[in-house]
CSV table of N, CA and C in Angstrom, one decimal:
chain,number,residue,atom,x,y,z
A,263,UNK,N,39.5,-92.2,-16.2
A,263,UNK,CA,39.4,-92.1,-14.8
A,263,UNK,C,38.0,-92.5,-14.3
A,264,UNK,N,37.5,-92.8,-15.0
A,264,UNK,CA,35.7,-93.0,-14.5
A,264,UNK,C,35.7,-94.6,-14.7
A,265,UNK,N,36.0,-94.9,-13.9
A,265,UNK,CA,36.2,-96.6,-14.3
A,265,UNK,C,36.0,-97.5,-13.1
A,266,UNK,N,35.2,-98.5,-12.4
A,266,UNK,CA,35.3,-99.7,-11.9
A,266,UNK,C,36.6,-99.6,-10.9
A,267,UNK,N,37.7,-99.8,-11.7
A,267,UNK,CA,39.1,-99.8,-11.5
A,267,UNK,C,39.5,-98.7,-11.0
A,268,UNK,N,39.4,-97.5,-11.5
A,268,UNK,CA,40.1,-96.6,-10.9
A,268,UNK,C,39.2,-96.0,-9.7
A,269,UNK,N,37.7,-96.3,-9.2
A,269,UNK,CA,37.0,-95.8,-8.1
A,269,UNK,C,37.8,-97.0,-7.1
A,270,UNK,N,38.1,-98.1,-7.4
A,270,UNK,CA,37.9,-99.4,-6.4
A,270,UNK,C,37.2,-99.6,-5.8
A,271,UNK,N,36.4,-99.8,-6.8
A,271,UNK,CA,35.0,-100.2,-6.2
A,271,UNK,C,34.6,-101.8,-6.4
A,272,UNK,N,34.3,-102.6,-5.5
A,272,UNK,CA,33.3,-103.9,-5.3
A,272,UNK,C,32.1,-104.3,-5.0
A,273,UNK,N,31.7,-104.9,-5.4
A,273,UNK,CA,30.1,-105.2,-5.2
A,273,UNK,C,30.0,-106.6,-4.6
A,274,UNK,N,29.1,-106.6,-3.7
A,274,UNK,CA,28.7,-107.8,-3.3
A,274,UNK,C,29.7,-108.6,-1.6
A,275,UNK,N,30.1,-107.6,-1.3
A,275,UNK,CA,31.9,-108.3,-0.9
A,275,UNK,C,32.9,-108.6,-1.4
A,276,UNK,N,33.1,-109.0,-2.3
A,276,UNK,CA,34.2,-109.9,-2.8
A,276,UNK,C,35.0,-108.1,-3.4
A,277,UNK,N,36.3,-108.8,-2.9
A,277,UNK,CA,37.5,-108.0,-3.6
A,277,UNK,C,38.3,-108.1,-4.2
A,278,UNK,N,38.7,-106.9,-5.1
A,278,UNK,CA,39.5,-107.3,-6.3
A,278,UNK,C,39.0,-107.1,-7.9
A,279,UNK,N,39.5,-108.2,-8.3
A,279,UNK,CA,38.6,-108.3,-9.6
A,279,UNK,C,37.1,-108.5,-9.5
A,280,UNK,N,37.0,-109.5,-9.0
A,280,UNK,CA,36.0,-110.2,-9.1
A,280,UNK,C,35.0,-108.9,-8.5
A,281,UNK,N,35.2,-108.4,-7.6
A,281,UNK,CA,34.1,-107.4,-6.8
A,281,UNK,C,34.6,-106.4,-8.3
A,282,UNK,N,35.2,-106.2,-8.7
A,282,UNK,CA,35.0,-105.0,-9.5
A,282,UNK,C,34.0,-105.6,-11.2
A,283,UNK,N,34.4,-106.7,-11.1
A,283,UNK,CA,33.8,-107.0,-12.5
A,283,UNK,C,32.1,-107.4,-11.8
A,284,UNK,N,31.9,-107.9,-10.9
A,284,UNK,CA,30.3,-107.9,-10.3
A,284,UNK,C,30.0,-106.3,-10.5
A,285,UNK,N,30.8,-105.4,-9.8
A,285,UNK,CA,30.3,-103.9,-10.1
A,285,UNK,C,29.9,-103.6,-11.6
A,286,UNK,N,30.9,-104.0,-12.2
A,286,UNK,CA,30.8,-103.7,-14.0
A,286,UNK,C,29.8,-103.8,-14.2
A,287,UNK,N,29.5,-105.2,-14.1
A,287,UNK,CA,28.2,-106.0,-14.3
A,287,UNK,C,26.4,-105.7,-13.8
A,288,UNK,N,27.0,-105.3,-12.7
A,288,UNK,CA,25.5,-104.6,-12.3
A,288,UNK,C,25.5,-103.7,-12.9
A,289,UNK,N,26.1,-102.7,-12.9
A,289,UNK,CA,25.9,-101.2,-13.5
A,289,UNK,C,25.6,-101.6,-15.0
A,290,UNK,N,26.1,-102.2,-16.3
A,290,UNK,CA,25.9,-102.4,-17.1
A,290,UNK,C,24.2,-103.1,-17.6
A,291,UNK,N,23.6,-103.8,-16.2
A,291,UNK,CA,22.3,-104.3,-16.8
A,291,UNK,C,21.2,-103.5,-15.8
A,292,UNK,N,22.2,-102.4,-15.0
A,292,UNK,CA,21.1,-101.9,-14.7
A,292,UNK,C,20.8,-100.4,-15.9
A,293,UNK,N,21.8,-100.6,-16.4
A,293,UNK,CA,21.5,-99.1,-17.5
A,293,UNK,C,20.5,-99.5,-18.3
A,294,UNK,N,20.9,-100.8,-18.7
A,294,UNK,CA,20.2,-101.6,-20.0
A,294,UNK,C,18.9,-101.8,-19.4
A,295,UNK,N,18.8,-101.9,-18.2
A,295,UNK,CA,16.9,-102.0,-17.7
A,295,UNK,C,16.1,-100.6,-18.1
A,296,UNK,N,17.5,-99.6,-17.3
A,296,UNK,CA,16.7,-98.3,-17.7
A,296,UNK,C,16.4,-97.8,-19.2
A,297,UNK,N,17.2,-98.3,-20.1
A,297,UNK,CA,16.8,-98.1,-21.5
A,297,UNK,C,16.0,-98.6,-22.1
A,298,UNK,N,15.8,-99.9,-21.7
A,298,UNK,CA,15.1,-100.7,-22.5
A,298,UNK,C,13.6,-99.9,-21.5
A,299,UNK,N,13.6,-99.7,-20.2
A,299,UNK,CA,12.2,-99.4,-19.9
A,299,UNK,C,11.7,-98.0,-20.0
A,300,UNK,N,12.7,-97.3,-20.8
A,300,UNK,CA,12.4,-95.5,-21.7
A,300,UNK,C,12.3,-95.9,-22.7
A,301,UNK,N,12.7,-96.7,-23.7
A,301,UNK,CA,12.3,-97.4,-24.7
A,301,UNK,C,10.9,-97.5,-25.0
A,302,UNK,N,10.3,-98.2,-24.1
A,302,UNK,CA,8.9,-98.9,-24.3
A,302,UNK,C,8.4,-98.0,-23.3
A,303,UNK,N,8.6,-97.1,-22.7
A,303,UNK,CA,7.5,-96.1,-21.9
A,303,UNK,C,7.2,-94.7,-23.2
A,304,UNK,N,8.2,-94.5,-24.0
A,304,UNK,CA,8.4,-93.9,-24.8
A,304,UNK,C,7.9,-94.1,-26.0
A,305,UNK,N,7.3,-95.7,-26.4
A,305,UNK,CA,7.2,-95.8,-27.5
A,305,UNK,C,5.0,-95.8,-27.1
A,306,UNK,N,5.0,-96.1,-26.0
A,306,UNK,CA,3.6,-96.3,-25.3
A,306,UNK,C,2.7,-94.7,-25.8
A,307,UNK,N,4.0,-93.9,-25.0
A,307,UNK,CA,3.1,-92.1,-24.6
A,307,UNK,C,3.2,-91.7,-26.5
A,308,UNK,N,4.5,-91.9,-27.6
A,308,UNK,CA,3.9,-91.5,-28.4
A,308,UNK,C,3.0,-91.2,-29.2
C-alpha cells in the first residue's frame, strides 16, 4: 500500500505513469543523497 501507485501521486505535472515514475525517481535519489551525505558526515565526526 505505500507505493507511487497506490498514493497517485505525480511529480512535475505530468499524469499517469510517467508523473508517477518522475515521483519514483525523485524520491529514490533524494534518499540516496541523504545516505550517501550521513555516510560521509558520519565517517568525518568518527
Amino acid at each position: 500500500m505505500f507505493s507511487v501507485h497506490a498514493a497517485e501521486v505525480s511529480a512535475f505535472g505530468f499524469p499517469g505513469l510517467v508523473g508517477e515514475t518522475l515521483a519514483a525517481l525523485t524520491a529514490m535519489f533524494i534518499g540516496a543523497g541523504i545516505g550517501l551525505t550521513t555516510d560521509v558526515l558520519s565517517g568525518e565526526f568518527a
